[in-house]
CSV table of C-alpha atoms in Angstrom, one decimal:
chain,number,residue,atom,x,y,z
A,264,UNK,CA,-7.2,-11.8,1.4
A,265,UNK,CA,-11.0,-11.6,1.8
A,266,UNK,CA,-11.3,-8.4,-0.3
A,267,UNK,CA,-9.3,-6.0,-2.4
A,268,UNK,CA,-7.1,-3.5,-0.6
A,269,UNK,CA,-8.4,0.0,-0.8
A,270,UNK,CA,-6.1,1.1,-3.6
A,271,UNK,CA,-7.0,-1.9,-5.8
A,272,UNK,CA,-10.7,-1.5,-5.1
A,273,UNK,CA,-10.5,2.1,-6.3
A,274,UNK,CA,-8.8,1.1,-9.5
A,275,UNK,CA,-11.2,-1.7,-10.2
A,276,UNK,CA,-14.2,0.6,-9.5
A,277,UNK,CA,-12.7,3.1,-12.1
A,278,UNK,CA,-12.7,0.3,-14.7
A,279,UNK,CA,-9.0,-0.6,-14.6
A,280,UNK,CA,-8.1,-3.9,-16.3
A,281,UNK,CA,-6.0,-5.6,-13.6
A,282,UNK,CA,-3.8,-8.0,-15.7
A,283,UNK,CA,-1.7,-9.6,-13.0
A,284,UNK,CA,0.7,-9.5,-10.1
A,285,UNK,CA,4.4,-8.7,-10.7
A,286,UNK,CA,7.6,-9.5,-8.8
A,287,UNK,CA,9.2,-7.1,-6.4
A,288,UNK,CA,11.8,-7.0,-3.7
A,289,UNK,CA,10.7,-9.0,-0.6
A,290,UNK,CA,8.4,-6.9,1.6
A,291,UNK,CA,9.3,-3.9,-0.6
A,292,UNK,CA,12.6,-3.5,1.3
A,293,UNK,CA,15.2,-2.6,-1.4
A,294,UNK,CA,16.0,0.0,-4.0
A,295,UNK,CA,17.7,-2.5,-6.2
A,296,UNK,CA,14.8,-4.7,-7.0
A,297,UNK,CA,16.3,-8.2,-6.5
A,298,UNK,CA,14.3,-11.2,-5.3
A,299,UNK,CA,16.2,-14.4,-4.5
A,300,UNK,CA,13.0,-16.5,-4.3
A,301,UNK,CA,11.3,-15.8,-7.6
A,302,UNK,CA,14.1,-14.3,-9.7
A,303,UNK,CA,14.8,-10.7,-10.7
A,304,UNK,CA,13.3,-9.1,-13.8
A,305,UNK,CA,15.9,-7.5,-16.1
A,306,UNK,CA,15.6,-3.8,-16.7
A,307,UNK,CA,13.4,-3.5,-19.8
A,308,UNK,CA,14.1,0.3,-20.2
A,309,UNK,CA,17.8,-0.5,-20.9
A,310,UNK,CA,17.4,-3.7,-22.8
A,311,UNK,CA,17.2,-2.1,-26.3
A,312,UNK,CA,20.2,0.2,-25.6
A,313,UNK,CA,22.6,-2.1,-23.9
A,314,UNK,CA,23.2,-5.9,-24.1
A,315,UNK,CA,24.2,-6.0,-20.4
A,316,UNK,CA,21.4,-7.2,-18.1
A,317,UNK,CA,20.9,-4.3,-15.7
A,318,UNK,CA,19.1,-4.0,-12.4
A,319,UNK,CA,15.4,-3.0,-12.7
A,320,UNK,CA,15.3,-0.8,-9.6
A,321,UNK,CA,13.1,-1.5,-6.6
A,322,UNK,CA,11.2,-2.2,-4.9
A,323,UNK,CA,8.6,-2.1,-7.6
A,324,UNK,CA,10.9,-4.0,-10.0
A,325,UNK,CA,8.3,-6.1,-11.8
A,326,UNK,CA,5.8,-3.3,-12.0
A,327,UNK,CA,8.3,-1.0,-13.7
A,328,UNK,CA,9.5,-3.7,-16.0
A,329,UNK,CA,6.0,-4.5,-17.1
A,330,UNK,CA,5.3,-0.9,-18.0
A,331,UNK,CA,8.7,-0.4,-19.7
A,332,UNK,CA,8.2,-3.6,-21.8
A,333,UNK,CA,4.7,-2.5,-22.9
A,334,UNK,CA,2.9,-5.3,-21.0
A,335,UNK,CA,1.0,-2.8,-18.9
A,336,UNK,CA,-0.2,0.8,-19.1
A,337,UNK,CA,0.7,1.5,-15.5
A,338,UNK,CA,1.8,-0.3,-12.3
A,339,UNK,CA,0.5,0.0,-8.7
A,340,UNK,CA,3.0,-0.1,-5.9
A,341,UNK,CA,4.2,1.6,-2.8
A,342,UNK,CA,7.0,4.1,-2.1
A,343,UNK,CA,8.6,4.1,1.4
A,344,UNK,CA,12.0,5.4,0.4
A,345,UNK,CA,11.8,5.5,-3.4
A,346,UNK,CA,10.2,2.2,-4.4
A,347,UNK,CA,8.2,3.8,-7.2
A,348,UNK,CA,10.6,6.6,-8.3
A,349,UNK,CA,13.8,4.5,-8.4
A,350,UNK,CA,12.6,1.9,-10.9
A,351,UNK,CA,10.9,4.6,-12.9
A,352,UNK,CA,14.2,6.5,-13.1
A,353,UNK,CA,16.2,3.4,-14.0
A,354,UNK,CA,13.7,2.3,-16.7
A,355,UNK,CA,12.8,5.6,-18.3
A,356,UNK,CA,9.3,6.0,-16.8
A,357,UNK,CA,7.3,8.4,-14.7
A,358,UNK,CA,6.9,7.6,-11.0
A,359,UNK,CA,4.8,9.8,-8.7
A,360,UNK,CA,4.9,9.6,-4.9
A,361,UNK,CA,2.1,11.7,-3.5
A,362,UNK,CA,1.8,13.0,0.0
A,363,UNK,CA,1.2,9.9,2.1
A,364,UNK,CA,-2.1,10.9,3.6
A,365,UNK,CA,-3.8,11.4,0.2
A,366,UNK,CA,-4.0,7.7,-0.8
A,367,UNK,CA,-5.2,4.7,1.3
A,368,UNK,CA,-2.9,2.1,2.7
A,369,UNK,CA,-5.6,-0.2,4.2
A,370,UNK,CA,-5.0,-3.8,3.1
A,371,UNK,CA,-1.3,-3.3,2.3
A,372,UNK,CA,1.4,-5.2,4.1
A,373,UNK,CA,3.4,-2.4,5.8
A,374,UNK,CA,7.1,-1.8,5.6
A,375,UNK,CA,6.9,1.5,7.5
A,376,UNK,CA,3.6,2.9,8.5
A,377,UNK,CA,5.2,6.3,8.9
A,378,UNK,CA,6.7,6.4,5.4
A,379,UNK,CA,4.7,4.0,3.1
A,380,UNK,CA,2.8,5.7,0.3
A,381,UNK,CA,0.4,4.0,-2.2
A,382,UNK,CA,1.1,5.3,-5.7
A,383,UNK,CA,1.9,4.3,-9.3
A,384,UNK,CA,4.3,4.1,-12.2
A,385,UNK,CA,3.2,5.4,-15.6
A,386,UNK,CA,4.6,6.4,-18.9
A,387,UNK,CA,3.7,10.1,-18.7
A,388,UNK,CA,3.0,12.9,-16.2
A,389,UNK,CA,-0.6,13.2,-17.6
A,390,UNK,CA,-1.1,9.5,-16.8
A,391,UNK,CA,0.3,10.0,-13.4
A,392,UNK,CA,-2.3,12.7,-12.8
A,393,UNK,CA,-5.1,10.4,-13.9
A,394,UNK,CA,-3.8,7.5,-11.7
A,395,UNK,CA,-3.5,9.8,-8.7
A,396,UNK,CA,-7.0,11.0,-9.1
A,397,UNK,CA,-8.3,7.5,-9.0
A,398,UNK,CA,-6.1,6.3,-6.1
A,399,UNK,CA,-6.8,9.5,-4.0
A,400,UNK,CA,-10.5,9.7,-5.0
A,401,UNK,CA,-10.0,13.4,-5.6
A,402,UNK,CA,-9.8,15.8,-8.5
A,403,UNK,CA,-6.4,17.3,-9.1
A,404,UNK,CA,-6.6,21.1,-9.7
A,405,UNK,CA,-3.7,22.0,-12.0
A,406,UNK,CA,-2.5,25.6,-11.7
A,407,UNK,CA,-1.8,25.8,-15.4
A,408,UNK,CA,1.2,27.9,-14.9
A,409,UNK,CA,3.6,28.2,-17.9
A,410,UNK,CA,7.3,27.2,-17.5
A,411,UNK,CA,8.4,30.8,-17.4
A,412,UNK,CA,6.2,31.4,-14.3
A,413,UNK,CA,7.9,28.6,-12.3
A,414,UNK,CA,10.4,29.3,-9.5
A,415,UNK,CA,12.3,26.2,-8.9
A,416,UNK,CA,15.0,25.4,-6.3
A,417,UNK,CA,18.1,23.3,-7.1
A,418,UNK,CA,19.6,22.0,-3.8
A,419,UNK,CA,23.3,21.8,-3.9
A,420,UNK,CA,23.6,19.8,-0.7
A,421,UNK,CA,24.0,16.0,-0.9
A,422,UNK,CA,21.8,15.3,-3.9
A,423,UNK,CA,24.4,16.4,-6.4
A,424,UNK,CA,27.3,14.5,-4.7
A,425,UNK,CA,29.0,11.7,-6.6
A,426,UNK,CA,26.8,11.7,-9.7
A,427,UNK,CA,27.8,9.3,-12.5
A,428,UNK,CA,28.8,11.2,-15.6
A,429,UNK,CA,25.7,10.2,-17.6
A,430,UNK,CA,23.5,11.4,-14.8
A,431,UNK,CA,25.4,14.7,-14.4
A,432,UNK,CA,25.2,15.4,-18.1
A,433,UNK,CA,21.5,14.6,-18.4
A,434,UNK,CA,20.7,16.7,-15.3
A,435,UNK,CA,22.7,19.7,-16.4
A,436,UNK,CA,21.2,19.5,-19.9
A,437,UNK,CA,17.7,19.4,-18.4
A,438,UNK,CA,18.4,22.4,-16.2
A,439,UNK,CA,19.7,24.3,-19.3
A,440,UNK,CA,16.6,23.5,-21.2
A,441,UNK,CA,14.4,24.8,-18.4
A,442,UNK,CA,16.4,28.0,-18.1
A,443,UNK,CA,16.1,28.5,-21.9
A,444,UNK,CA,12.4,28.0,-21.5
A,445,UNK,CA,12.2,30.8,-19.0
A,446,UNK,CA,12.0,28.8,-15.7
A,447,UNK,CA,13.6,30.6,-12.7
A,448,UNK,CA,16.1,28.2,-11.3
A,449,UNK,CA,17.8,29.1,-8.0
A,450,UNK,CA,20.6,27.0,-6.5
A,451,UNK,CA,20.2,26.8,-2.8
A,452,UNK,CA,22.0,25.2,0.2
A,453,UNK,CA,19.9,22.7,2.1
A,454,UNK,CA,22.2,21.7,4.9
A,455,UNK,CA,19.4,19.7,6.6
A,456,UNK,CA,20.0,17.0,4.0
A,457,UNK,CA,23.4,16.3,5.5
A,458,UNK,CA,21.7,15.5,8.8
A,459,UNK,CA,19.7,12.5,7.5
A,460,UNK,CA,22.5,9.9,7.8
A,461,UNK,CA,22.9,10.7,11.5
A,462,UNK,CA,19.2,11.0,12.2
A,463,UNK,CA,18.6,7.5,10.7
A,464,UNK,CA,21.8,5.9,11.8
A,465,UNK,CA,20.0,3.2,13.8
A,466,UNK,CA,17.9,2.2,10.8
A,467,UNK,CA,15.1,4.8,11.0
A,468,UNK,CA,11.4,4.2,10.8
A,469,UNK,CA,11.7,1.4,8.3
A,470,UNK,CA,13.8,-0.7,10.7
A,471,UNK,CA,11.7,0.0,13.8
A,472,UNK,CA,8.3,-0.5,12.2
A,473,UNK,CA,9.2,-3.5,10.1
A,474,UNK,CA,10.7,-5.2,13.1
A,475,UNK,CA,7.5,-4.6,15.0
A,476,UNK,CA,5.5,-6.3,12.2
A,477,UNK,CA,8.0,-9.1,11.4
A,478,UNK,CA,9.5,-10.1,14.7
A,479,UNK,CA,7.2,-13.1,15.3
A,480,UNK,CA,7.5,-14.3,11.7
A,481,UNK,CA,11.3,-14.0,11.9
A,482,UNK,CA,11.3,-16.1,15.0
A,483,UNK,CA,9.2,-18.7,13.4
A,484,UNK,CA,10.4,-18.8,9.8
A,485,UNK,CA,13.4,-16.5,9.6
A,486,UNK,CA,15.3,-18.9,7.4
A,487,UNK,CA,12.7,-18.3,4.6
A,488,UNK,CA,13.4,-14.6,4.4
A,489,UNK,CA,15.8,-13.0,1.9
A,490,UNK,CA,18.9,-12.7,4.1
A,491,UNK,CA,19.5,-9.1,3.0
A,492,UNK,CA,16.0,-8.1,3.9
A,493,UNK,CA,16.1,-9.9,7.2
A,494,UNK,CA,19.3,-8.1,8.1
A,495,UNK,CA,17.8,-4.7,7.6
A,496,UNK,CA,14.6,-5.6,9.5
A,497,UNK,CA,16.6,-6.9,12.4
A,498,UNK,CA,18.2,-3.5,12.9
A,499,UNK,CA,15.0,-2.4,14.5
A,500,UNK,CA,15.4,-5.0,17.3
A,501,UNK,CA,18.1,-2.8,18.9
A,502,UNK,CA,16.0,0.4,18.9
A,503,UNK,CA,14.3,1.3,22.1
A,504,UNK,CA,10.9,3.1,22.6
A,505,UNK,CA,12.9,6.2,23.6
A,506,UNK,CA,14.9,6.0,20.3
A,507,UNK,CA,11.7,5.7,18.3
A,508,UNK,CA,10.0,8.6,20.1
A,509,UNK,CA,13.1,10.8,19.6
A,510,UNK,CA,13.2,9.9,15.9
A,511,UNK,CA,9.7,11.2,15.6
A,512,UNK,CA,10.7,14.5,17.4
A,513,UNK,CA,13.7,14.9,15.2
A,514,UNK,CA,11.7,14.4,12.1
A,515,UNK,CA,9.1,17.0,13.0
A,516,UNK,CA,11.8,19.6,13.7
A,517,UNK,CA,13.6,18.6,10.4
A,518,UNK,CA,10.4,18.9,8.3
A,519,UNK,CA,9.8,22.4,9.7
A,520,UNK,CA,13.2,23.6,8.8
A,521,UNK,CA,13.2,22.2,5.3
A,522,UNK,CA,9.7,23.5,4.6
A,523,UNK,CA,11.0,27.0,5.6
A,524,UNK,CA,13.9,26.8,3.2
A,525,UNK,CA,11.6,25.8,0.3
A,526,UNK,CA,9.0,28.5,0.8
A,527,UNK,CA,8.5,30.5,-2.3
A,528,UNK,CA,9.4,27.7,-4.7
A,529,UNK,CA,6.9,25.7,-6.7
A,530,UNK,CA,9.2,22.7,-6.4
A,531,UNK,CA,12.8,21.5,-6.1
A,532,UNK,CA,14.8,19.7,-8.8
A,533,UNK,CA,17.3,16.9,-8.2
A,534,UNK,CA,18.5,13.8,-10.0
A,535,UNK,CA,16.2,11.0,-8.9
A,536,UNK,CA,19.2,8.7,-8.3
A,537,UNK,CA,22.9,9.4,-8.8
A,538,UNK,CA,23.7,6.5,-11.2
A,539,UNK,CA,22.3,4.7,-14.2
A,540,UNK,CA,21.1,1.2,-13.8
A,541,UNK,CA,24.2,-0.9,-12.9
A,542,UNK,CA,24.8,-4.4,-14.2
A,543,UNK,CA,22.7,-7.0,-12.5
A,544,UNK,CA,25.0,-10.0,-12.2
A,545,UNK,CA,27.6,-8.7,-9.6
A,546,UNK,CA,24.8,-7.6,-7.2
A,547,UNK,CA,23.3,-11.1,-7.1
A,548,UNK,CA,26.2,-12.5,-5.1
A,549,UNK,CA,28.3,-9.7,-3.7
A,550,UNK,CA,26.7,-8.4,-0.5
A,551,UNK,CA,29.0,-5.4,-0.1
A,552,UNK,CA,28.3,-4.3,-3.7
A,553,UNK,CA,24.6,-4.7,-3.2
A,554,UNK,CA,24.4,-2.6,0.0
A,555,UNK,CA,26.5,0.1,-1.6
A,556,UNK,CA,24.3,0.4,-4.6
A,557,UNK,CA,21.2,0.1,-2.5
A,558,UNK,CA,22.3,3.0,-0.3
A,559,UNK,CA,23.2,5.1,-3.4
A,560,UNK,CA,19.9,4.5,-5.1
A,561,UNK,CA,17.9,5.4,-2.0
A,562,UNK,CA,19.8,8.5,-1.0
A,563,UNK,CA,17.9,11.2,-2.9
A,564,UNK,CA,14.5,9.7,-3.0
A,565,UNK,CA,14.3,8.8,0.7
A,566,UNK,CA,14.8,12.4,1.8
A,567,UNK,CA,11.3,13.2,0.3
A,568,UNK,CA,9.7,10.4,2.3
A,569,UNK,CA,11.3,11.7,5.5
A,570,UNK,CA,9.9,15.1,4.6
A,571,UNK,CA,6.4,13.6,4.1
A,572,UNK,CA,6.6,15.3,0.8
A,573,UNK,CA,5.5,14.6,-2.8
A,574,UNK,CA,7.8,13.9,-5.7
A,575,UNK,CA,7.7,12.8,-9.3
A,576,UNK,CA,10.5,11.2,-11.4
A,577,UNK,CA,10.5,11.7,-15.1
A,578,UNK,CA,13.0,10.7,-17.8
A,579,UNK,CA,15.5,13.4,-18.8
A,580,UNK,CA,18.1,11.5,-20.9
A,581,UNK,CA,18.6,12.1,-24.6
A,582,UNK,CA,17.6,9.6,-27.2
A,583,UNK,CA,20.0,6.6,-27.2
A,584,UNK,CA,21.2,7.2,-23.7
A,585,UNK,CA,20.6,5.0,-20.7
A,586,UNK,CA,17.6,6.2,-18.6
A,587,UNK,CA,18.2,9.1,-16.1
A,588,UNK,CA,15.5,10.4,-13.8
A,589,UNK,CA,14.8,14.1,-13.0
A,590,UNK,CA,13.0,14.3,-9.6
A,591,UNK,CA,10.6,17.2,-9.1
A,592,UNK,CA,9.7,17.4,-5.4
A,593,UNK,CA,8.0,19.6,-2.8
A,594,UNK,CA,6.7,19.5,0.8
A,595,UNK,CA,3.5,17.8,1.9
A,596,UNK,CA,0.2,18.7,0.2
A,597,UNK,CA,1.8,20.6,-2.6
A,598,UNK,CA,0.9,17.7,-5.0
A,599,UNK,CA,-1.3,19.7,-7.4
A,600,UNK,CA,1.2,22.5,-7.9
A,601,UNK,CA,4.0,19.9,-8.3
A,602,UNK,CA,2.0,17.9,-10.9
A,603,UNK,CA,1.3,21.2,-12.8
A,604,UNK,CA,5.0,22.1,-12.7
A,605,UNK,CA,5.9,18.5,-13.8
A,606,UNK,CA,3.6,18.8,-16.9
A,607,UNK,CA,5.3,22.0,-17.9
A,608,UNK,CA,8.8,20.5,-17.4
A,609,UNK,CA,7.9,17.4,-19.3
A,610,UNK,CA,6.6,19.4,-22.2
A,611,UNK,CA,9.8,21.5,-22.3
A,612,UNK,CA,12.1,18.5,-22.2
A,613,UNK,CA,10.1,16.7,-24.9
A,614,UNK,CA,10.3,19.8,-27.2
A,615,UNK,CA,14.0,20.0,-26.7
A,616,UNK,CA,14.4,16.4,-27.7
A,617,UNK,CA,12.4,16.8,-30.9
């Protein structure tokens, strides 16, 4: 590289001390966080609670681990389907995915130009606000609304399916705390979420757009790729121009319908991921287990990328429990209101844990 990418340049200009590069899933194409070339960092957020080495979450595996271990104050990364929020959730951190257009992608190797978002992992919502202001070169205008003034949706469709018991308990406990604090929680049906699997059955934007970028490299040096990543990229080879254009049309229609259902709410609440960090060892060698866990980890978070929305994951587990993420999310360009709501929610959860 002849110069910093735009996001790094903004951090450097703001005075950030850039302490190093961290490991991640190859080409940011995994929610698990494995890397067969350079090794996989063990989940630091779980290490003090459980002797079992657990997956770090991806794709920003090393970034999250560096923050959870105290080696860094924050970590820069990208979020295409959850690559910031998933490792934040699995390691007890805060991960904010802003509306894509607010932060620059110039100089970043793309996974999906339609979905990629430049953003960061931090230890608190306040730090997430600060990092976003630097990365977006804009001042966040927080509404300052108290918890009791928030009207929040809790979608029943898809995002609550198949929750592991620790996730279900932590999520319900968080909702109870918010209700006690006066927040107006409304369970809603969001049937559009059930359409996502069919809409993206051929691999979606990530497959089509990563294939366009990698096809020559795969032809020349395909044996050097992580086989699991190469397999997902190659799904884009079978997509036609008509398939890609139709995917864009379906997405625009889907966004319109979801935004209509979420009108009148400051944000929606969901578990960030439906499971706690699974043991690492089995996923290193078992492809079927890896792809099952990867799909599960990406299920909730990727919906927000398809929406072109904004979302923040914050920890909601009790002291002594494995990390669980609460995802606060909203449509595009509702970032400031979402961050304001997240601050109020974080304060309520912290008070309940005291």
